[in-house]
Amino acid sequence: FDKLKEGLAKTRDSLTGKVDQILSFSRPVDEELLEELEEALIMSDIGFQTTTDIINLLRKRIKEKKVSDAEEVKKLLKEIIIELLGNEVRNILPEKTLAVYMVVGVNGVGKTTSIGKMAAYLKNKGYKVMLAAGDTFRAAAIDQLEVWGNRSGIDVIKHQEGADPAAVIFDAIQSAKAKKIDVLICDTAGRLHNKKNLMEELRKINKIIERECPDAYKQTLLVLDATTGQNATIQAKQFMEVSDVNGIILTKLDGTAKGGIVIAINNELKIPVKMIGVGEGIEDLQEFDPTAFANALL
Ligand code: GDP
């Protein structure tokens, strides 16, 4: 929780600072107060639609509960945020094994780093993990994945740069089966600007996974960079056009005042944020706990 609170420091400074200011002195709980809150929420990248939803709910609750104390409004606001996020802790633990996770996201969002952290997280939980270097477009991506694998003592299946990604995934699946791996995490290329190729590539990989292990627990996880704020939502929508996304890994929450984006993603995309990145270290990927998040935020 401390790491989460520390990670959200910038968001807290901007959002909580303003919210506290608005609610600090004894003033009437009226439309003007709600308008000021609305502005503070929008500024922290909670998004226009989600902010409107929150403020409407808040107005309704204030009326229902006849709230006249500004401090009470903060409590209601926190409650509403937890409700919107859904009140259960999320993670990427497999529902059964073999599990095959395809990780997608544009270059630079922290995809490789997140895969490295995910692998370590799952290994710590007792699962046997393997990585597949499916981003064959960049030699650096393959090397980087290997560095993470070596660091955690986890096998990395790779081909040469330029190889067919589907062939890498095919080999990885055979190896995972032979070695009785629990979770196979597959890196993929992040070339969203070449949508048609990317879609074709992901479709081909999906087909291989479907054919080689039809009973596997399959997940497509999208990595998004919180520092890009509302652009992350736009990026997510583009990826949702090329593949079925089951969950989101939101990175770099520690480096941004735009942490409100977590709430926008959950509310507008209806895809659960499953893990959050709060630093560059191997242990800096956390399960997403809506209650802890709201408490760290407000
Ligand atoms: P990729 O191109 O998507 O594979 O991105 P990388 O995994 O290479 O990450 C890009 C940069 O973001 C690296 O310098 C990472 O250390 C950094 N990074 C990734 N996740 C986080 C995070 O949660 N917090 C911070 N502060 N940096 C991160």
Coordinates of C-alpha atoms and ligand atoms in Angstrom, one line a residue:
F1 CA 0.0 0.0 0.0
D2 CA 2.8 2.4 0.8
K3 CA 4.4 1.7 -2.6
L4 CA 1.0 2.4 -4.2
K5 CA 0.6 5.6 -2.2
E6 CA 4.1 6.7 -3.1
G7 CA 3.4 5.8 -6.8
L8 CA 0.3 7.8 -6.9
A9 CA 2.0 10.8 -5.2
K10 CA 1.8 13.1 -8.3
T11 CA -1.9 12.2 -9.0
R12 CA -2.6 12.7 -5.3
D13 CA -0.9 16.1 -5.2
S14 CA -3.0 17.4 -8.1
L15 CA -6.3 15.7 -7.5
T16 CA -6.5 15.3 -3.7
G17 CA -4.9 18.7 -3.2
K18 CA -7.7 20.3 -5.2
V19 CA -10.4 18.2 -3.7
D20 CA -9.3 19.0 -0.2
Q21 CA -9.1 22.6 -1.0
I22 CA -12.6 22.6 -2.4
L23 CA -14.0 20.7 0.6
S24 CA -11.7 22.2 3.2
F25 CA -13.7 25.0 4.8
S26 CA -17.3 25.0 5.9
R27 CA -19.3 25.9 2.9
P28 CA -22.7 25.0 1.6
V29 CA -22.9 21.7 -0.3
D30 CA -24.4 23.2 -3.4
E31 CA -24.1 23.2 -7.3
E32 CA -21.1 25.5 -7.1
L33 CA -19.2 23.0 -5.0
L34 CA -20.1 20.2 -7.4
E35 CA -18.9 22.3 -10.4
E36 CA -15.6 22.9 -8.8
L37 CA -15.2 19.1 -8.0
E38 CA -16.1 18.4 -11.6
E39 CA -13.3 20.6 -12.8
A40 CA -10.8 19.0 -10.5
L41 CA -11.8 15.5 -11.7
I42 CA -11.5 16.4 -15.3
M43 CA -8.1 17.8 -14.7
S44 CA -6.7 14.5 -13.4
D45 CA -7.7 12.7 -16.6
I46 CA -10.7 10.9 -15.2
G47 CA -12.3 11.9 -18.5
F48 CA -15.4 13.9 -19.3
Q49 CA -17.9 11.1 -19.5
T50 CA -16.7 9.4 -16.3
T51 CA -16.6 12.7 -14.4
T52 CA -20.2 13.4 -15.5
D53 CA -21.2 10.0 -14.2
I54 CA -19.4 10.5 -10.9
I55 CA -20.9 14.0 -10.4
N56 CA -24.4 12.9 -11.2
L57 CA -24.2 10.0 -8.8
L58 CA -22.7 12.3 -6.2
R59 CA -25.5 14.8 -6.6
K60 CA -28.1 12.0 -6.2
R61 CA -26.5 10.6 -3.1
I62 CA -26.1 14.1 -1.5
K63 CA -29.8 14.6 -2.0
E64 CA -30.8 11.1 -0.7
K65 CA -28.6 11.3 2.4
K66 CA -29.3 15.0 2.9
V67 CA -25.5 15.7 3.2
S68 CA -24.7 19.2 4.2
D69 CA -21.1 18.7 5.4
A70 CA -18.3 19.1 2.8
E71 CA -16.2 16.4 4.6
E72 CA -19.0 13.9 4.1
V73 CA -18.9 14.7 0.3
K74 CA -15.3 13.4 0.2
K75 CA -16.4 10.1 1.7
L76 CA -19.2 9.8 -0.8
L77 CA -16.8 10.6 -3.6
K78 CA -14.5 7.8 -2.5
E79 CA -17.4 5.4 -2.3
I80 CA -18.6 6.2 -5.8
I81 CA -15.1 5.8 -7.2
I82 CA -14.7 2.3 -5.6
E83 CA -18.2 1.4 -6.9
L84 CA -17.3 2.4 -10.5
L85 CA -14.0 0.4 -10.3
G86 CA -15.8 -2.6 -9.0
N87 CA -15.0 -3.8 -5.5
E88 CA -12.7 -6.7 -6.1
V89 CA -8.9 -7.1 -6.2
R90 CA -7.7 -8.1 -9.7
N91 CA -4.7 -10.0 -10.8
I92 CA -3.4 -12.1 -13.6
L93 CA -3.3 -15.4 -11.9
P94 CA -4.5 -18.2 -14.3
E95 CA -7.9 -19.9 -13.7
K96 CA -6.3 -23.1 -14.9
T97 CA -3.1 -24.3 -16.5
L98 CA -1.8 -24.4 -19.2
A99 CA -2.5 -20.6 -19.5
V100 CA -1.4 -18.6 -22.5
Y101 CA -1.2 -14.9 -22.2
M102 CA -0.7 -12.8 -25.3
V103 CA 0.6 -9.3 -24.4
V104 CA -0.1 -6.5 -26.8
G105 CA 0.7 -2.8 -26.8
V106 CA 2.5 -0.1 -28.8
N107 CA 6.3 0.2 -28.5
G108 CA 7.5 2.3 -25.5
V109 CA 4.5 1.8 -23.2
G110 CA 6.5 -0.6 -21.1
K111 CA 5.4 -3.9 -22.6
T112 CA 8.7 -5.8 -22.3
T113 CA 9.2 -4.5 -18.8
S114 CA 5.7 -5.5 -17.8
I115 CA 6.2 -9.0 -19.2
G116 CA 9.4 -9.3 -17.2
K117 CA 7.6 -8.2 -14.0
M118 CA 4.6 -10.4 -14.7
A119 CA 6.8 -13.4 -15.1
A120 CA 8.5 -12.8 -11.8
Y121 CA 5.2 -12.1 -10.1
L122 CA 3.7 -15.4 -11.3
K123 CA 6.9 -17.3 -10.5
N124 CA 6.7 -15.9 -7.0
K125 CA 3.2 -17.2 -6.7
G126 CA 4.5 -20.7 -7.5
Y127 CA 3.7 -21.0 -11.2
K128 CA 6.1 -22.4 -13.8
V129 CA 6.5 -19.6 -16.3
M130 CA 7.9 -19.4 -19.9
L131 CA 8.3 -16.4 -22.2
A132 CA 8.0 -16.3 -26.0
A133 CA 9.8 -13.6 -27.9
G134 CA 7.0 -12.9 -30.4
D135 CA 8.1 -9.4 -31.2
T136 CA 10.5 -10.5 -33.9
F137 CA 10.4 -7.1 -35.6
R138 CA 13.0 -5.6 -33.2
A139 CA 16.2 -7.4 -32.2
A140 CA 16.3 -5.2 -29.1
A141 CA 12.9 -6.6 -28.0
I142 CA 14.2 -10.2 -28.2
D143 CA 17.4 -9.3 -26.2
Q144 CA 15.5 -7.3 -23.6
L145 CA 13.1 -10.1 -23.0
E146 CA 16.0 -12.5 -22.5
V147 CA 17.6 -10.2 -20.0
W148 CA 14.3 -10.2 -17.9
G149 CA 14.1 -14.0 -18.3
N150 CA 17.7 -14.5 -17.1
R151 CA 17.1 -12.2 -14.2
S152 CA 14.2 -14.4 -12.9
G153 CA 15.6 -17.8 -14.1
I154 CA 12.8 -18.2 -16.6
D155 CA 13.1 -19.8 -20.1
V156 CA 12.7 -17.6 -23.1
I157 CA 11.8 -19.1 -26.5
K158 CA 13.1 -17.0 -29.3
H159 CA 13.9 -17.1 -33.0
Q160 CA 16.0 -14.6 -35.0
E161 CA 15.0 -11.1 -35.8
G162 CA 12.6 -11.0 -38.7
A163 CA 11.3 -14.6 -38.1
D164 CA 7.6 -15.4 -38.3
P165 CA 6.1 -14.6 -34.8
A166 CA 3.5 -17.4 -35.2
A167 CA 6.4 -19.9 -35.6
V168 CA 8.0 -18.6 -32.4
I169 CA 4.6 -19.0 -30.5
F170 CA 4.2 -22.5 -32.1
D171 CA 7.7 -23.6 -30.8
A172 CA 7.0 -22.0 -27.4
I173 CA 3.7 -23.9 -27.0
Q174 CA 5.4 -27.3 -27.8
S175 CA 8.2 -26.5 -25.3
A176 CA 5.7 -25.3 -22.7
K177 CA 3.8 -28.6 -23.0
A178 CA 6.9 -30.7 -22.9
K179 CA 8.2 -28.8 -19.8
K180 CA 4.7 -28.8 -18.1
I181 CA 4.7 -25.0 -17.9
D182 CA 1.8 -23.3 -16.1
V183 CA 1.8 -19.9 -17.8
L184 CA 3.3 -19.0 -21.2
I185 CA 3.6 -15.3 -21.7
C186 CA 3.9 -14.2 -25.4
D187 CA 5.3 -10.9 -26.4
T188 CA 4.0 -9.4 -29.7
A189 CA 4.9 -6.6 -32.0
G190 CA 3.7 -3.2 -31.2
R191 CA 3.2 -1.7 -34.6
L192 CA -0.2 -0.1 -34.4
H193 CA 0.6 2.3 -37.2
N194 CA 0.6 -0.8 -39.5
K195 CA -2.8 -1.9 -38.3
K196 CA -3.5 -4.4 -41.1
N197 CA -0.3 -6.3 -40.6
L198 CA -0.6 -6.2 -36.9
M199 CA -4.2 -7.6 -37.1
E200 CA -3.0 -10.3 -39.5
E201 CA -0.1 -11.2 -37.2
L202 CA -2.3 -11.4 -34.0
R203 CA -4.9 -13.3 -35.8
K204 CA -2.3 -15.9 -37.0
I205 CA -0.9 -16.2 -33.5
N206 CA -4.4 -16.7 -32.0
K207 CA -5.1 -19.4 -34.6
I208 CA -1.9 -21.2 -33.6
I209 CA -2.8 -21.0 -29.9
E210 CA -6.3 -22.2 -30.6
R211 CA -5.1 -25.1 -32.7
E212 CA -2.2 -26.2 -30.5
C213 CA -3.9 -25.8 -27.1
P214 CA -7.7 -25.4 -27.4
D215 CA -8.3 -26.1 -23.7
A216 CA -5.8 -23.5 -22.5
Y217 CA -6.8 -20.5 -20.3
K218 CA -6.2 -17.7 -22.8
Q219 CA -5.9 -14.0 -22.1
T220 CA -5.0 -11.0 -24.2
L221 CA -3.6 -8.3 -22.0
L222 CA -3.1 -4.8 -23.3
V223 CA -0.3 -2.7 -21.9
L224 CA -1.1 1.1 -21.7
D225 CA 1.1 4.0 -20.5
A226 CA -0.7 6.1 -17.8
T227 CA 1.5 9.1 -18.6
T228 CA -0.3 9.5 -21.9
G229 CA -3.6 10.2 -20.1
Q230 CA -6.6 10.2 -22.3
N231 CA -4.5 9.1 -25.3
A232 CA -4.3 5.7 -23.5
T233 CA -8.0 5.3 -23.9
I234 CA -7.8 6.1 -27.6
Q235 CA -5.0 3.6 -28.0
A236 CA -7.0 1.0 -26.2
K237 CA -10.0 1.5 -28.6
Q238 CA -7.6 0.9 -31.5
F239 CA -6.4 -2.3 -30.1
M240 CA -9.9 -3.5 -29.3
E241 CA -10.5 -3.3 -33.0
V242 CA -7.7 -5.7 -33.8
S243 CA -8.1 -8.2 -30.9
D244 CA -10.3 -9.2 -28.0
V245 CA -8.7 -7.6 -25.0
N246 CA -9.4 -9.3 -21.6
G247 CA -7.5 -7.1 -19.3
I248 CA -5.3 -4.0 -19.0
I249 CA -1.8 -3.6 -17.5
L250 CA -1.4 0.1 -16.8
T251 CA 2.2 1.2 -16.5
K252 CA 4.1 4.3 -15.2
L253 CA 1.4 5.4 -12.7
D254 CA 4.3 6.6 -10.6
G255 CA 5.4 9.1 -13.2
T256 CA 2.1 10.9 -13.8
A257 CA -0.5 13.2 -12.3
K258 CA -2.9 11.5 -14.7
G259 CA -3.7 8.5 -12.5
G260 CA -7.4 9.3 -12.9
I261 CA -7.1 7.5 -16.2
V262 CA -7.5 4.2 -14.3
I263 CA -11.1 5.2 -13.5
A264 CA -11.7 6.4 -17.1
I265 CA -10.4 3.1 -18.6
N266 CA -12.6 1.0 -16.3
N267 CA -15.7 3.1 -16.8
E268 CA -15.5 3.8 -20.5
L269 CA -13.9 0.7 -22.0
K270 CA -15.4 -1.8 -19.6
I271 CA -12.1 -3.7 -19.6
P272 CA -10.7 -4.3 -16.1
V273 CA -7.3 -2.9 -15.2
K274 CA -5.7 -6.0 -13.8
M275 CA -2.2 -4.9 -12.8
I276 CA -0.6 -1.5 -12.4
G277 CA 3.1 -0.5 -12.8
V278 CA 4.4 1.9 -10.1
G279 CA 8.1 1.8 -10.8
E280 CA 10.9 0.3 -12.9
G281 CA 11.9 -2.4 -10.5
I282 CA 11.0 -6.1 -10.9
E283 CA 8.6 -5.9 -8.0
D284 CA 6.9 -2.7 -9.1
L285 CA 3.9 -4.4 -10.7
Q286 CA 1.0 -4.7 -8.4
E287 CA -2.4 -6.4 -8.4
F288 CA -5.1 -3.8 -8.8
D289 CA -7.1 -3.2 -5.7
P290 CA -9.9 -0.6 -6.3
T291 CA -10.4 0.1 -2.6
A292 CA -6.7 0.5 -2.0
F293 CA -6.4 2.7 -5.1
A294 CA -9.3 5.0 -4.0
N295 CA -7.8 5.2 -0.5
A296 CA -4.4 6.0 -1.8
L297 CA -5.9 8.6 -4.1
L298 CA -8.3 10.5 -1.8
Ligands
GDP1 P1 8.3 -1.5 -24.7 O1 8.9 -0.8 -25.9 O2 6.8 -1.3 -24.6 O3 8.7 -2.9 -24.5 O4 8.8 -0.7 -23.4 P2 9.9 -1.0 -22.3 O5 9.4 -2.2 -21.5 O6 11.2 -1.1 -22.9 O7 9.8 0.2 -21.3 C1 10.0 1.5 -21.7 C2 10.5 2.3 -20.5 O8 9.5 2.5 -19.5 C3 11.7 1.7 -19.8 O9 12.6 2.6 -19.5 C4 11.0 1.1 -18.5 O10 11.9 1.0 -17.5 C5 10.0 2.1 -18.3 N1 8.8 1.6 -17.5 C6 8.0 0.5 -17.7 N2 7.1 0.4 -16.8 C7 7.3 1.4 -15.9 C8 6.6 1.8 -14.7 O11 5.6 1.2 -14.2 N3 7.1 2.9 -14.1 C9 8.2 3.6 -14.5 N4 8.6 4.7 -13.9 N5 8.8 3.2 -15.7 C10 8.4 2.1 -16.3

